[in-house]
Every structure is written in structure tokens, then in C-alpha cells.
Short mmCIF file of C-alpha atoms in Angstrom, two decimals:
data_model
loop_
_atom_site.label_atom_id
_atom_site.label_comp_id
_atom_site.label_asym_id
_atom_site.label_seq_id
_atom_site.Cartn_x
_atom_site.Cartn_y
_atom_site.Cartn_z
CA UNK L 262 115.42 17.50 104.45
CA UNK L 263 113.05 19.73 102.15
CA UNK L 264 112.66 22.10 105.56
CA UNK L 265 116.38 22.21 106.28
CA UNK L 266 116.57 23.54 102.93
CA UNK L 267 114.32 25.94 102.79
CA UNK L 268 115.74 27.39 105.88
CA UNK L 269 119.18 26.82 104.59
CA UNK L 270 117.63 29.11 101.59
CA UNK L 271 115.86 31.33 103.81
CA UNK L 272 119.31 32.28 105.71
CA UNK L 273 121.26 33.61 102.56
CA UNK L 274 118.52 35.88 101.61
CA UNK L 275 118.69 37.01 105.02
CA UNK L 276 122.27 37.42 105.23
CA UNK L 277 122.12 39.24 101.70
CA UNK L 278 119.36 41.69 102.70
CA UNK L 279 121.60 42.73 105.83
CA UNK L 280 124.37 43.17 103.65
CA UNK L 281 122.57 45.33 101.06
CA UNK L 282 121.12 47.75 104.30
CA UNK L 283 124.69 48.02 105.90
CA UNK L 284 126.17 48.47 102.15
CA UNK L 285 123.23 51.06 101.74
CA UNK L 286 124.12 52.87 105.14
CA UNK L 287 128.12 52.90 104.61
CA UNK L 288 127.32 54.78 101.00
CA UNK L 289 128.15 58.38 101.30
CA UNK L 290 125.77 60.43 100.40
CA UNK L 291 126.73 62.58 97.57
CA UNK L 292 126.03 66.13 98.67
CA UNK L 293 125.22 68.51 95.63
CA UNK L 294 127.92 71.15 95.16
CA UNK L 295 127.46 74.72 97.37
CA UNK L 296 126.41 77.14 94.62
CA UNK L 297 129.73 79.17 93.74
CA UNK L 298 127.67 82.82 94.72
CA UNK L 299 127.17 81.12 98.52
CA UNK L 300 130.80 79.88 98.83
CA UNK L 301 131.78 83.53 97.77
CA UNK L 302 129.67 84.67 100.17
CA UNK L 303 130.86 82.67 103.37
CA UNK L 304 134.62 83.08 101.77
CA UNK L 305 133.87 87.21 102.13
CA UNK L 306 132.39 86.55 105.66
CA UNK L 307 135.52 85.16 107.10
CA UNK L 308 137.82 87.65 104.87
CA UNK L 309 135.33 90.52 106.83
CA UNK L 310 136.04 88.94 110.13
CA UNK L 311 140.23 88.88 109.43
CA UNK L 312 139.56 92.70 108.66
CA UNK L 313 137.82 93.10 112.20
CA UNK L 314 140.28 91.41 113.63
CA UNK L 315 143.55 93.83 111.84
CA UNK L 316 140.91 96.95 113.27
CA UNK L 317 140.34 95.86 116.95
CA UNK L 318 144.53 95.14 116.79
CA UNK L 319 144.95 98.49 115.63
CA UNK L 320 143.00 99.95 118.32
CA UNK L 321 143.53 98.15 121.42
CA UNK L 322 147.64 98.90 120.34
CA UNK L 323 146.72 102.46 119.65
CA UNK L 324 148.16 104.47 123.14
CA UNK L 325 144.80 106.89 122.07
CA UNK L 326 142.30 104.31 123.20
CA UNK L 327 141.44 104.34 126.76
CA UNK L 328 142.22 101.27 129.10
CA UNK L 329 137.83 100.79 129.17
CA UNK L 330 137.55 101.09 125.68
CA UNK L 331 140.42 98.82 124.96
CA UNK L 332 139.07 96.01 127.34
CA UNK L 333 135.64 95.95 125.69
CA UNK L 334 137.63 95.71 122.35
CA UNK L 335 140.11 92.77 123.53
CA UNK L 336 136.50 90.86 124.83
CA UNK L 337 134.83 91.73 121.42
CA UNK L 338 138.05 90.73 119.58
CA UNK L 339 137.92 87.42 121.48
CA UNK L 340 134.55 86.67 120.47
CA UNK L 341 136.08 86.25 116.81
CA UNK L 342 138.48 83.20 118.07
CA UNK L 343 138.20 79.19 119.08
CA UNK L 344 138.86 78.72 122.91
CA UNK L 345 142.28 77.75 122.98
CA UNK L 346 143.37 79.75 119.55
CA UNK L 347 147.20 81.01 120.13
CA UNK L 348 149.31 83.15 118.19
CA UNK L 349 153.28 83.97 117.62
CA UNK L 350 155.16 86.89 117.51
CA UNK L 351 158.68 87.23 116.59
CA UNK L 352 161.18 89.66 116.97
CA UNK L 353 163.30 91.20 114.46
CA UNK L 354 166.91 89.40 114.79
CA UNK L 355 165.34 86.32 116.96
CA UNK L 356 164.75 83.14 115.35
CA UNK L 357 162.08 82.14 118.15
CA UNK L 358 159.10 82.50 117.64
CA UNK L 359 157.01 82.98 121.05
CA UNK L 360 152.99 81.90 121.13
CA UNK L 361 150.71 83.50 123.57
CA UNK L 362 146.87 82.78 124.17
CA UNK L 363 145.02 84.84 122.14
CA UNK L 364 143.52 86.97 125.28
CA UNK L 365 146.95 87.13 126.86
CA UNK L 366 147.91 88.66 123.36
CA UNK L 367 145.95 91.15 123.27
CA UNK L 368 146.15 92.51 126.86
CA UNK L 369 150.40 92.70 126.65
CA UNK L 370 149.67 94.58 123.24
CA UNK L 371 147.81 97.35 125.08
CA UNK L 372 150.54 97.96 127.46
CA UNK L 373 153.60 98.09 125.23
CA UNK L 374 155.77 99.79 126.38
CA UNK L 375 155.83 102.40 123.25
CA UNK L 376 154.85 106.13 123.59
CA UNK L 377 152.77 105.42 119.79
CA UNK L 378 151.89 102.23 118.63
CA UNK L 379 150.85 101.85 115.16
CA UNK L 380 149.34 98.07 113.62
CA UNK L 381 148.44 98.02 110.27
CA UNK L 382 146.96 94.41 108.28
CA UNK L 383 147.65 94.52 104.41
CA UNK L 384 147.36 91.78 101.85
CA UNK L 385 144.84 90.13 103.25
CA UNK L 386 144.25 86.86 101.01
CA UNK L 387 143.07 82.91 101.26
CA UNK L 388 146.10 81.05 100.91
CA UNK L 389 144.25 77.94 101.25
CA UNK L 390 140.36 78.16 100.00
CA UNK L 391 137.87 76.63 102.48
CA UNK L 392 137.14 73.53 102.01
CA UNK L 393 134.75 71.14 103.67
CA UNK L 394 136.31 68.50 106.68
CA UNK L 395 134.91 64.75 107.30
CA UNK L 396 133.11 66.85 110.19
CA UNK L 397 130.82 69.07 108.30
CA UNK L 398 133.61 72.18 108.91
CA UNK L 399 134.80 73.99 106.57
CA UNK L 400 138.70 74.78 107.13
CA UNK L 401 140.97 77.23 105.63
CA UNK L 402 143.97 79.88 105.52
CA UNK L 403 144.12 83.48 105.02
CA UNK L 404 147.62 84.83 105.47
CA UNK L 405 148.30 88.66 106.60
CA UNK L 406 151.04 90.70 106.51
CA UNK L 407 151.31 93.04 109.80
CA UNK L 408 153.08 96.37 109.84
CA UNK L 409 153.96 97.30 113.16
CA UNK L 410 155.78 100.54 113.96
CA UNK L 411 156.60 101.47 117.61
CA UNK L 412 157.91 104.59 118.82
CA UNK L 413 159.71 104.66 122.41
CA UNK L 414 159.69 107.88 124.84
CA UNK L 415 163.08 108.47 124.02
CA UNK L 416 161.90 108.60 120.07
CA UNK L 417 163.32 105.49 118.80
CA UNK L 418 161.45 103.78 116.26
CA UNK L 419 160.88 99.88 116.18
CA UNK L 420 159.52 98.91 112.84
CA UNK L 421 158.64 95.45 111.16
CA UNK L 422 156.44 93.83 108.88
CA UNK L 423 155.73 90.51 110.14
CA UNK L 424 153.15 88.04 107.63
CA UNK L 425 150.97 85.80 109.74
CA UNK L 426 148.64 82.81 108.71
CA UNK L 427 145.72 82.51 110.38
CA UNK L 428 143.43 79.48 110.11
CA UNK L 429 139.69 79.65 109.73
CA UNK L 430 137.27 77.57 111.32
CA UNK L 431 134.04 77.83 109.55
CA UNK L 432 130.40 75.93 110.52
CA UNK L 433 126.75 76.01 109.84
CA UNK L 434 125.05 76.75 113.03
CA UNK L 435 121.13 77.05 113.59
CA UNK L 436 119.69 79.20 116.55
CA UNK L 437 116.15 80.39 117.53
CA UNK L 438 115.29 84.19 116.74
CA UNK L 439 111.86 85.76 117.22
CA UNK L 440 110.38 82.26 117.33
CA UNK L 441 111.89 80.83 113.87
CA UNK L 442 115.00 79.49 113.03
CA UNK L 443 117.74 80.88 111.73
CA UNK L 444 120.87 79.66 109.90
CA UNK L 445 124.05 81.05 110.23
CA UNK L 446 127.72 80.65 109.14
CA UNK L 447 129.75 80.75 112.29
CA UNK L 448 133.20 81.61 111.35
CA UNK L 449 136.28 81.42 113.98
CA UNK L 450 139.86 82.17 113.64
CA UNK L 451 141.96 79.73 114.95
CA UNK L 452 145.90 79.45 115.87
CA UNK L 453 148.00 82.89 114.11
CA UNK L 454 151.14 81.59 113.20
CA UNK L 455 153.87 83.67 112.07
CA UNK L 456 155.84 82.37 108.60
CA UNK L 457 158.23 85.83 108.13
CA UNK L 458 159.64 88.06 109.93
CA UNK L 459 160.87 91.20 107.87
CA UNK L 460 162.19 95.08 108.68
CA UNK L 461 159.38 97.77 108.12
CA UNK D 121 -18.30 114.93 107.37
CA UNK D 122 -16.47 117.51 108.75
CA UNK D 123 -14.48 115.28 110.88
CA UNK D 124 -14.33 113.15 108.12
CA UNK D 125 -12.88 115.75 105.87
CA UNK D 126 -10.50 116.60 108.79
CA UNK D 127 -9.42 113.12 109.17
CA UNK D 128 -8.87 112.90 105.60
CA UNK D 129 -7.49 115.78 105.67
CA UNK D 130 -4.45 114.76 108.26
CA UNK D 131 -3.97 111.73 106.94
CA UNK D 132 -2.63 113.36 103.18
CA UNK D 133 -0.34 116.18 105.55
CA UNK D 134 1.03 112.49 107.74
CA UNK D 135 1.71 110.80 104.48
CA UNK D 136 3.01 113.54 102.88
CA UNK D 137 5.15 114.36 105.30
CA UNK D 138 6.09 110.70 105.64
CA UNK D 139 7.00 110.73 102.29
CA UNK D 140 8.96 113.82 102.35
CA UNK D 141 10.82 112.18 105.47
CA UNK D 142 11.25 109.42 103.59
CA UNK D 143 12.71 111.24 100.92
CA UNK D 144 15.11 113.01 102.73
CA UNK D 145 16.47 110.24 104.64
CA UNK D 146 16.74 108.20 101.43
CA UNK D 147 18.53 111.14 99.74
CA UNK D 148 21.01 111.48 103.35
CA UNK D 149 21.47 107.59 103.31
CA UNK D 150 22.50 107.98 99.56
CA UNK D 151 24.93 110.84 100.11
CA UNK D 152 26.56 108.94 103.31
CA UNK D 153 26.81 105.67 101.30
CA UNK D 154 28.52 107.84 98.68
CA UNK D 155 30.96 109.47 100.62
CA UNK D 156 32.23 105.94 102.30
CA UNK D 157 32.50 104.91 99.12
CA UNK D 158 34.46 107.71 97.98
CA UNK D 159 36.86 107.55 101.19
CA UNK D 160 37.31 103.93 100.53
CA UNK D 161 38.08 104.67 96.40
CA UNK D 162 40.34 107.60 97.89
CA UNK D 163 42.44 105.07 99.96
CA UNK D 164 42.39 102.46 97.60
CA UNK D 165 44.33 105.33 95.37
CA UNK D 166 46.79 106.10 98.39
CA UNK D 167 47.31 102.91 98.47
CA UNK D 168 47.94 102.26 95.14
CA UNK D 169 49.70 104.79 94.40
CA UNK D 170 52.04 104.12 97.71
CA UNK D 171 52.36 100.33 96.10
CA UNK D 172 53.32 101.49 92.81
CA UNK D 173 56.18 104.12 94.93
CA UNK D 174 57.37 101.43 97.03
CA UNK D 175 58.10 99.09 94.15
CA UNK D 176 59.90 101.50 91.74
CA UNK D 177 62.30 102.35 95.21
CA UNK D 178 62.45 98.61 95.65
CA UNK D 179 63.07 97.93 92.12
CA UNK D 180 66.05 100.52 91.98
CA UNK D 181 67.47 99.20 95.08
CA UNK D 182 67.08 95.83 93.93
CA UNK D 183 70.80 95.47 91.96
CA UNK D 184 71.84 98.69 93.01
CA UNK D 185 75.94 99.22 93.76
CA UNK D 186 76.66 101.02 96.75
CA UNK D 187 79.80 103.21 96.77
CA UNK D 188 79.36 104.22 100.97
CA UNK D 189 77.67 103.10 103.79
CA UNK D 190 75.35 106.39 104.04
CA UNK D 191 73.61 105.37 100.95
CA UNK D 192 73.38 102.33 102.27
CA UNK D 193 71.87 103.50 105.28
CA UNK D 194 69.24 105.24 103.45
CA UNK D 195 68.01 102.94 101.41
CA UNK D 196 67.80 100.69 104.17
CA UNK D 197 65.90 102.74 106.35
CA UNK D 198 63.62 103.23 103.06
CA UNK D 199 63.28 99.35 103.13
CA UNK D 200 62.30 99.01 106.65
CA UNK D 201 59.78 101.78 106.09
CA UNK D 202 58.60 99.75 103.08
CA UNK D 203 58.36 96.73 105.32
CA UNK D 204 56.06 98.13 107.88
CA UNK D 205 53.83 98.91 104.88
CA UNK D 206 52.81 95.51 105.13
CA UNK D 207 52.24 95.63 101.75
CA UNK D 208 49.71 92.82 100.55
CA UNK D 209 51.04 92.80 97.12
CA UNK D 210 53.07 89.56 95.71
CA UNK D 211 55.54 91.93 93.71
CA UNK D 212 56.25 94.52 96.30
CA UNK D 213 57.41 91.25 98.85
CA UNK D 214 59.47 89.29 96.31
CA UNK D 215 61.42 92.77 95.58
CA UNK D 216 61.70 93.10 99.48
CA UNK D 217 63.37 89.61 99.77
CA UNK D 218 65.27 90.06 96.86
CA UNK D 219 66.49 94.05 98.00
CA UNK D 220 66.61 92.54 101.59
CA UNK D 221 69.16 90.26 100.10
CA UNK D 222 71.41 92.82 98.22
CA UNK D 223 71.81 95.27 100.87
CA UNK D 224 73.05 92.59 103.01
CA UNK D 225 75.54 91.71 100.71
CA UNK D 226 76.25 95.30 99.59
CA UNK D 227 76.86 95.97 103.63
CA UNK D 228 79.15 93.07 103.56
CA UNK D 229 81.35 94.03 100.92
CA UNK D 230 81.32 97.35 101.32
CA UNK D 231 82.58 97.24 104.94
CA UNK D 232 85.28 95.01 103.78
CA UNK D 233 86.23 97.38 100.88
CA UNK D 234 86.37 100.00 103.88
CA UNK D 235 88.49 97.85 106.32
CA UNK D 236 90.77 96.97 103.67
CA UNK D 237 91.03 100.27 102.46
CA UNK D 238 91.69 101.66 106.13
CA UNK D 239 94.51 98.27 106.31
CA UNK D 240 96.00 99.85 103.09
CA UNK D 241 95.72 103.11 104.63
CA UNK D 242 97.34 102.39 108.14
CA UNK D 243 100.17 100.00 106.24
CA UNK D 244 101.26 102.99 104.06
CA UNK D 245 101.50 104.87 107.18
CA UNK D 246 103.28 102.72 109.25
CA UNK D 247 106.01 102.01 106.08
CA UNK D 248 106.58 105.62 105.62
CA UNK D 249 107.11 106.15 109.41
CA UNK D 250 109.44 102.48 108.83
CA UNK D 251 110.79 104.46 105.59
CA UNK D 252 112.11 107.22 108.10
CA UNK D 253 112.97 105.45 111.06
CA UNK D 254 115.04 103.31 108.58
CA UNK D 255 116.95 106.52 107.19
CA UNK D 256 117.59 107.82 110.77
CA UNK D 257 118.97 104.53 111.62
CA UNK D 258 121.39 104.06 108.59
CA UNK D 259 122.09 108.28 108.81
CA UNK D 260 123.56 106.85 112.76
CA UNK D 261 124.90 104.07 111.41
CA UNK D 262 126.95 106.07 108.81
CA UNK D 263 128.26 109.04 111.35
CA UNK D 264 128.96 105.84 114.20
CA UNK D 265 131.60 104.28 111.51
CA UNK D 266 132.95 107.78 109.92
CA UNK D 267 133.23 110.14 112.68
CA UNK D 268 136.79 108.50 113.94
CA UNK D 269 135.94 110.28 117.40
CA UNK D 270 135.25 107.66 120.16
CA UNK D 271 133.36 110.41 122.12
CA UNK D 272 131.19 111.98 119.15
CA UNK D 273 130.49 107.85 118.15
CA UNK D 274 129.81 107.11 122.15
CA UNK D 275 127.33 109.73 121.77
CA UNK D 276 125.66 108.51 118.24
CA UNK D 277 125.23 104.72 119.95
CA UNK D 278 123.23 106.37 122.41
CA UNK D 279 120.86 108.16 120.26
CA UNK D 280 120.90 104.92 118.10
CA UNK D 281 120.04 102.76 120.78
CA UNK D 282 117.38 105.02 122.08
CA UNK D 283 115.32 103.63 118.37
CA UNK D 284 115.81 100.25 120.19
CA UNK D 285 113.60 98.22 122.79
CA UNK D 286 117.12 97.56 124.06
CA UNK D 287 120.20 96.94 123.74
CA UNK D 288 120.37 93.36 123.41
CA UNK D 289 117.61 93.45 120.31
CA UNK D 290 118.79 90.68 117.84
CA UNK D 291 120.37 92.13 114.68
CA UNK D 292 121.13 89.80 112.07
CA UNK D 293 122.71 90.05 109.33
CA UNK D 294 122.12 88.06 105.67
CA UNK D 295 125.00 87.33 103.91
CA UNK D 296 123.37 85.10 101.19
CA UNK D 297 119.60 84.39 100.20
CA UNK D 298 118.65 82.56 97.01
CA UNK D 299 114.81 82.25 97.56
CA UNK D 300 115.55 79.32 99.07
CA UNK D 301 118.47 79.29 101.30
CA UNK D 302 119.01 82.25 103.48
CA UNK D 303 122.79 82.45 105.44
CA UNK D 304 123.62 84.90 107.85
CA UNK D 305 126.43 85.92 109.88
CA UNK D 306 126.02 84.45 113.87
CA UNK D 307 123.47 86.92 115.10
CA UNK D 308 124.45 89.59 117.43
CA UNK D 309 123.01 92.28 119.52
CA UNK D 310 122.27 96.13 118.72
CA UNK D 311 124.79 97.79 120.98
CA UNK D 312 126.95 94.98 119.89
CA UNK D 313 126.97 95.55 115.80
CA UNK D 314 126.98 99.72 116.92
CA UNK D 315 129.78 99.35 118.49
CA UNK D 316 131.61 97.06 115.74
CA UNK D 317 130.94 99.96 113.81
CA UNK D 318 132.86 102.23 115.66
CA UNK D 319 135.69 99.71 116.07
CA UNK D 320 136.03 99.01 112.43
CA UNK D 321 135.58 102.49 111.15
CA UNK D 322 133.44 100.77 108.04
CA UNK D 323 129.60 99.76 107.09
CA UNK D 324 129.58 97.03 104.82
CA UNK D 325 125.72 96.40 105.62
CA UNK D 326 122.66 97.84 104.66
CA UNK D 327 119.33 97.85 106.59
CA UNK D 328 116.78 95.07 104.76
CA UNK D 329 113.70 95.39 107.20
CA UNK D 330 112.92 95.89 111.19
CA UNK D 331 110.95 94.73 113.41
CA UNK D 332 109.07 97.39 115.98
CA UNK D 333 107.36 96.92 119.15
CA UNK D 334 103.85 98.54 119.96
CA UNK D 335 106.11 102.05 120.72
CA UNK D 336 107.49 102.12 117.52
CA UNK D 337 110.78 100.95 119.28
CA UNK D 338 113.04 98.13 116.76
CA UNK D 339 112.73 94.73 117.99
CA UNK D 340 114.99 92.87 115.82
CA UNK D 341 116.88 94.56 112.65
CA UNK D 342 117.73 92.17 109.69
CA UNK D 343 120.86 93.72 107.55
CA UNK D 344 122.28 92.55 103.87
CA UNK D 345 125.47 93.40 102.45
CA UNK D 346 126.01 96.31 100.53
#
């Protein structure tokens, strides 16, 4: 009787201890707050990479730049997006709103059919701050507003300012360099969706 | 008698002259033993005084700083000569230990002043030569992102790239470091970032350090924001 006790006794303490460890594991960990200077500084990174991004636009739609030079700028411009990243483009007096892979993008918008193409990004600005997902990513919005101004052989002018949101993908990555290890904030744009369509 | 008187006679010339022989040789033996003894006085003085010589040289050498290695060298070629002296003299061979001693450790430190000094030296060197090679990097950089000529930039990549091992050299670039974390942007290549710069017509970076191979060629470059 005494033994069945003390194994009766033995049990719950068991049972307890296993409850504490899995109640210990399923505790979050509170992670100590990123210091506001390195938040700026990964915030600034992806606003840099938006402002790439409105440059290698500009010049893979500027008629000036060569078809070689434009290719190597569509393949460095793609370097800056997820995989299967899309983006819209509207039309001035059309309500749909068309979405075309990224690389697809960027190849059509070297051969417009425009004699000058001009593509300026202004107002570029988080609309939604990055913050950090269950996965360790940080995710976030910067919206854009596009100015685009064609000009046909016959001289007619097709202007429109179009304001795009772009989400931003952003993750701490580690890789080998010279034989130590180096951290680094990986930042990718993800889908470009248009939200207004407006005349230039 | 006569022969008598003869015999007599001889016999005061043979002892005479014996003595007088006698004499001289005692008077030669004398000046011989005399002049040994003077040799042997003489040398005992050499000797002194070479004693007396070798332990004021020792005892100056003894604590003595040493500011290059000549000096050094002298003194211990003075030692050795000292040493084959064989001096029997209980001071003279303690100071030889004990000089023995310092010039060892003299040598020691003063070659490692010298090494150090040449390290100093060659680092200076090599910075200023990093010092320029950094200003005719950035001086690229600048023209690559202002010239808004695709040709005249084509052209500046090339001579930048020529300061590279190759193209593909790691360039990295620091966007945050607080002592104890250090982010940077994900790492790209040389002709990559030159490039970029062309693209984007800015440079928002600023060379921190380099890296250079044994032809002075970069290696990796690690930039900072401006």
C-alpha cells in the first residue's frame, strides 16, 4: 500500500515537472526592443532600395538607353524583388487594373511604343512602418507616386501620375565573407499595387 | 826552490784567476737573474695594467643602454677580446658574466625596438599608399555617379575596376554598427555596386577600409553611409 503510494506520489511530480518544461518551452521569449538608430537604419535601407528601383525604371523607359544597357538594368532591377513579385498598371479612363510579373514589366516598358519616355518616383514615404512577422520578417509599405509622360512619333503626349504601394519584405540574413561572417539586412520589394490613377 | 817558487808561483796566478772567473760569472749570473726578474715585474705591470683596462671597459659596459646595434657590436667584440684574455682575476669574470648578460639583453631589445620601428615604418607606408588608393577610388566613384554619360561612366568602371583583383571582389556595405552589432546591406560585387552607381546617378556611401592583395590590388571594400 505504502509503495503504491509513493509511486502514486512519484507520478504527480512527474507529471508536474513535464508540465513546467512544456509551459517553459511554449513561453515566448521576450526579445529586447531593436534600438530606434538600427530600425532607422534598415527603414533608410529599404527607402534607398525604392529609390533604385524609381532610377533603373527611369532608365530602362528612357528611349536613350541602349537595348544592352537596358537588359543588364531590368536583371539588376530584378535582383531588388521576391520571385513571384507582380505589379499593376492602369490606364487613364480604365477602371482595370492589369498585373504583370515584375520581369515581364520591365521588358514591355523598354519597348513602348513612345518616341520619349519619361518615369519619374516622387513622394516616396512608409505608409505602413516595418514591423516584425511571427516569422522573424519584418513587413511593410512604402507608397510612390509615378509620373509618367510619353510622347508618340506623331508628338502626342500621354501623361499621368499614377501612386503605387509597394510592399517590403525585409530579413536578417548571415553569409560567409573573407572567412567571417557577416550579417546583413536583406530587403525585397514585393507585389506593386496601384491605389490611384490621376492625369499628369 | 826555484821550482818551488814557480809552483807557488802558478798556483796564486790559477787562484787568482779562479777567483776573478768566479767573480765574473757571479757578477753575469747576478745581472741575468736581474733582468728575468725585471721581464717578469715588466709583465706583471702589462698585465696589470691590461686587468685594471679590461675592468673599467667591462664596468662601463656593464649597465650600459645601447641606442644601435653598431655600438653594440663594438663593445661586444671588446668583450670577446676581453674573454680571450683569460683573465685570472675574480672581478674581471663576474663583470664578464654580468656584461655577457646585458649585451644579450640589450641585443634583444634593441632588435625588437628596430623591427618594430621598421613595422611602424612599413604600416605608415602602406596607409598612405591605402590613403591614396582610397581617394582615387572615391574620386571614380564620384565621376561614375555624376558624369550622366553612359560612355564617359563605361569608361570610369574600367579604370575603377582595374584597382580591383576582379570584378567579383566582395563590397559590402555597413549600414549600422554600434560596437557591438554591425548590419550591412546583402553584399555585392565591385562591378556590381560601380555600376549601381551609374544607374542611380547618386553615392550615398563612403569608403570605411579595403582590403589589398600582395599587388596592391582591393580584395574586398567595406563602405558606410555618408
Amino acid at each position: 500500500m505504502t509503495n503504491m503510494k509513493s509511486i502514486k506520489t512519484l507520478s504527480i511530480l512527474f507529471l508536474c515537472l513535464l508540465g513546467l518544461q512544456v509551459f517553459g518551452q511554449d513561453t515566448p521569449k521576450e526579445e529586447p526592443p531593436m534600438p530606434p538608430a538600427r530600425k532607422a537604419a534598415i527603414d533608410s535601407l529599404a527607402l534607398e532600395k525604392v529609390h533604385d528601383l524609381s532610377k533603373y525604371i527611369s532608365k530602362i523607359g528612357d528611349k536613350e538607353t541602349s537595348f544592352s544597357e537596358a537588359s543588364r538594368v531590368i536583371e539588376r532591377a530584378l535582383e531588388l524583388f521576391v520571385d513571384d513579385a507582380q505589379i499593376g498598371v492602369s490606364t487613364l479612363g480604365k477602371s482595370q487594373i492589369r498585373y504583370f510579373a515584375i520581369k515581364k514589366y520591365l521588358e514591355r516598358l523598354n519597348k513602348l511604343n513612345y518616341k520619349s519616355v519619361n518615369i519619374e518616383w516622387f513622394d516616396i514615404q512608409y505608409i505602413s512602418d516595418l514591423e516584425k512577422q511571427p516569422d522573424g520578417k519584418y513587413v511593410g509599405v512604402i507608397t510612390i507616386y509615378q509620373k509618367f509622360t510619353g510622347v508618340t512619333e506623331d508628338g502626342m503626349v500621354y501623361k499621368d501620375i499614377t501612386k503605387k504601394d509597394i510592399t517590403i519584405y525585409v530579413e536578417r540574413k548571415t553569409t560567409q565573407i573573407g572567412g567571417r561572417e557577416i550579417g546583413f539586412w536583406d530587403v525585397l520589394l514585393g507585389d506593386i499595387k496601384v491605389s490611384e490613377t490621376k492625369k499628369g | 826552490m826555484v821550482l818551488n817558487r814557480m809552483t807557488n808561483s802558478m798556483n796564486k796566478t790559477s787562484i787568482f784567476t779562479a777567483l776573478f772567473l768566479s767573480m765574473i760569472m757571479a757578477i753575469s749570473f747576478t745581472g741575468c737573474k736581474s733582468q728575468k726578474k725585471i721581464a717578469a715585474e715588466k709583465a706583471q705591470q702589462e698585465l696589470l695594467a691590461k686587468t685594471n683596462k679590461a675592468i673599467q671597459d667591462l664596468e662601463a659596459m656593464a649597465n650600459k643602454e645601447y641606442s644601435s646595434l653598431d655600438e653594440l657590436a663594438q663593445d661586444e667584440a671588446r668583450l670577446n677580446e676581453i674573454k680571450s684574455y683569460n683573465l685570472e682575476d675574480a672581478t674581471a669574470n663576474d663583470l664578464i658574466t654580468k656584461v655577457e648578460a646585458n649585451l644579450a639583453s640589450q641585443r634583444t631589445a634593441l632588435e625588437e625596438k628596430l623591427a618594430a620601428e621598421q613595422k611602424a615604418k612599413e604600416e605608415a607606408a602602406k596607409a598612405q599608399a591605402q590613403e591614396a588608393q582610397k581617394r582615387d577610388i572615391y574620386y571614380l566613384m564620384d565621376n561614375i555617379q555624376g558624369s550622366g554619360d553612359t560612355q564617359d561612366s563605361n569608361l570610369m568602371i574600367t579604370e575603377a575596376l582595374a584597382l580591383f583583383s576582379s570584378p567579383d571582389v566582395p563590397v559590402l556595405i555597413e549600414i549600422y554598427n554600434d560596437g557591438d552589432i554591425v548590419d550591412y546591406d546583402r553584399p555585392t560585387t565591385a562591378v556590381k555596386y560601380l555600376n549601381k552607381l551609374k544607374d542611380v546617378q547618386r553615392n550615398p556611401d563612403k569608403i570605411k577600409e579595403f582590403k589589398t592583395d600582395a599587388n596592391g590590388k582591393i580584395t574586398e571594400l567595406i563602405l558606410t553611409k555618408k
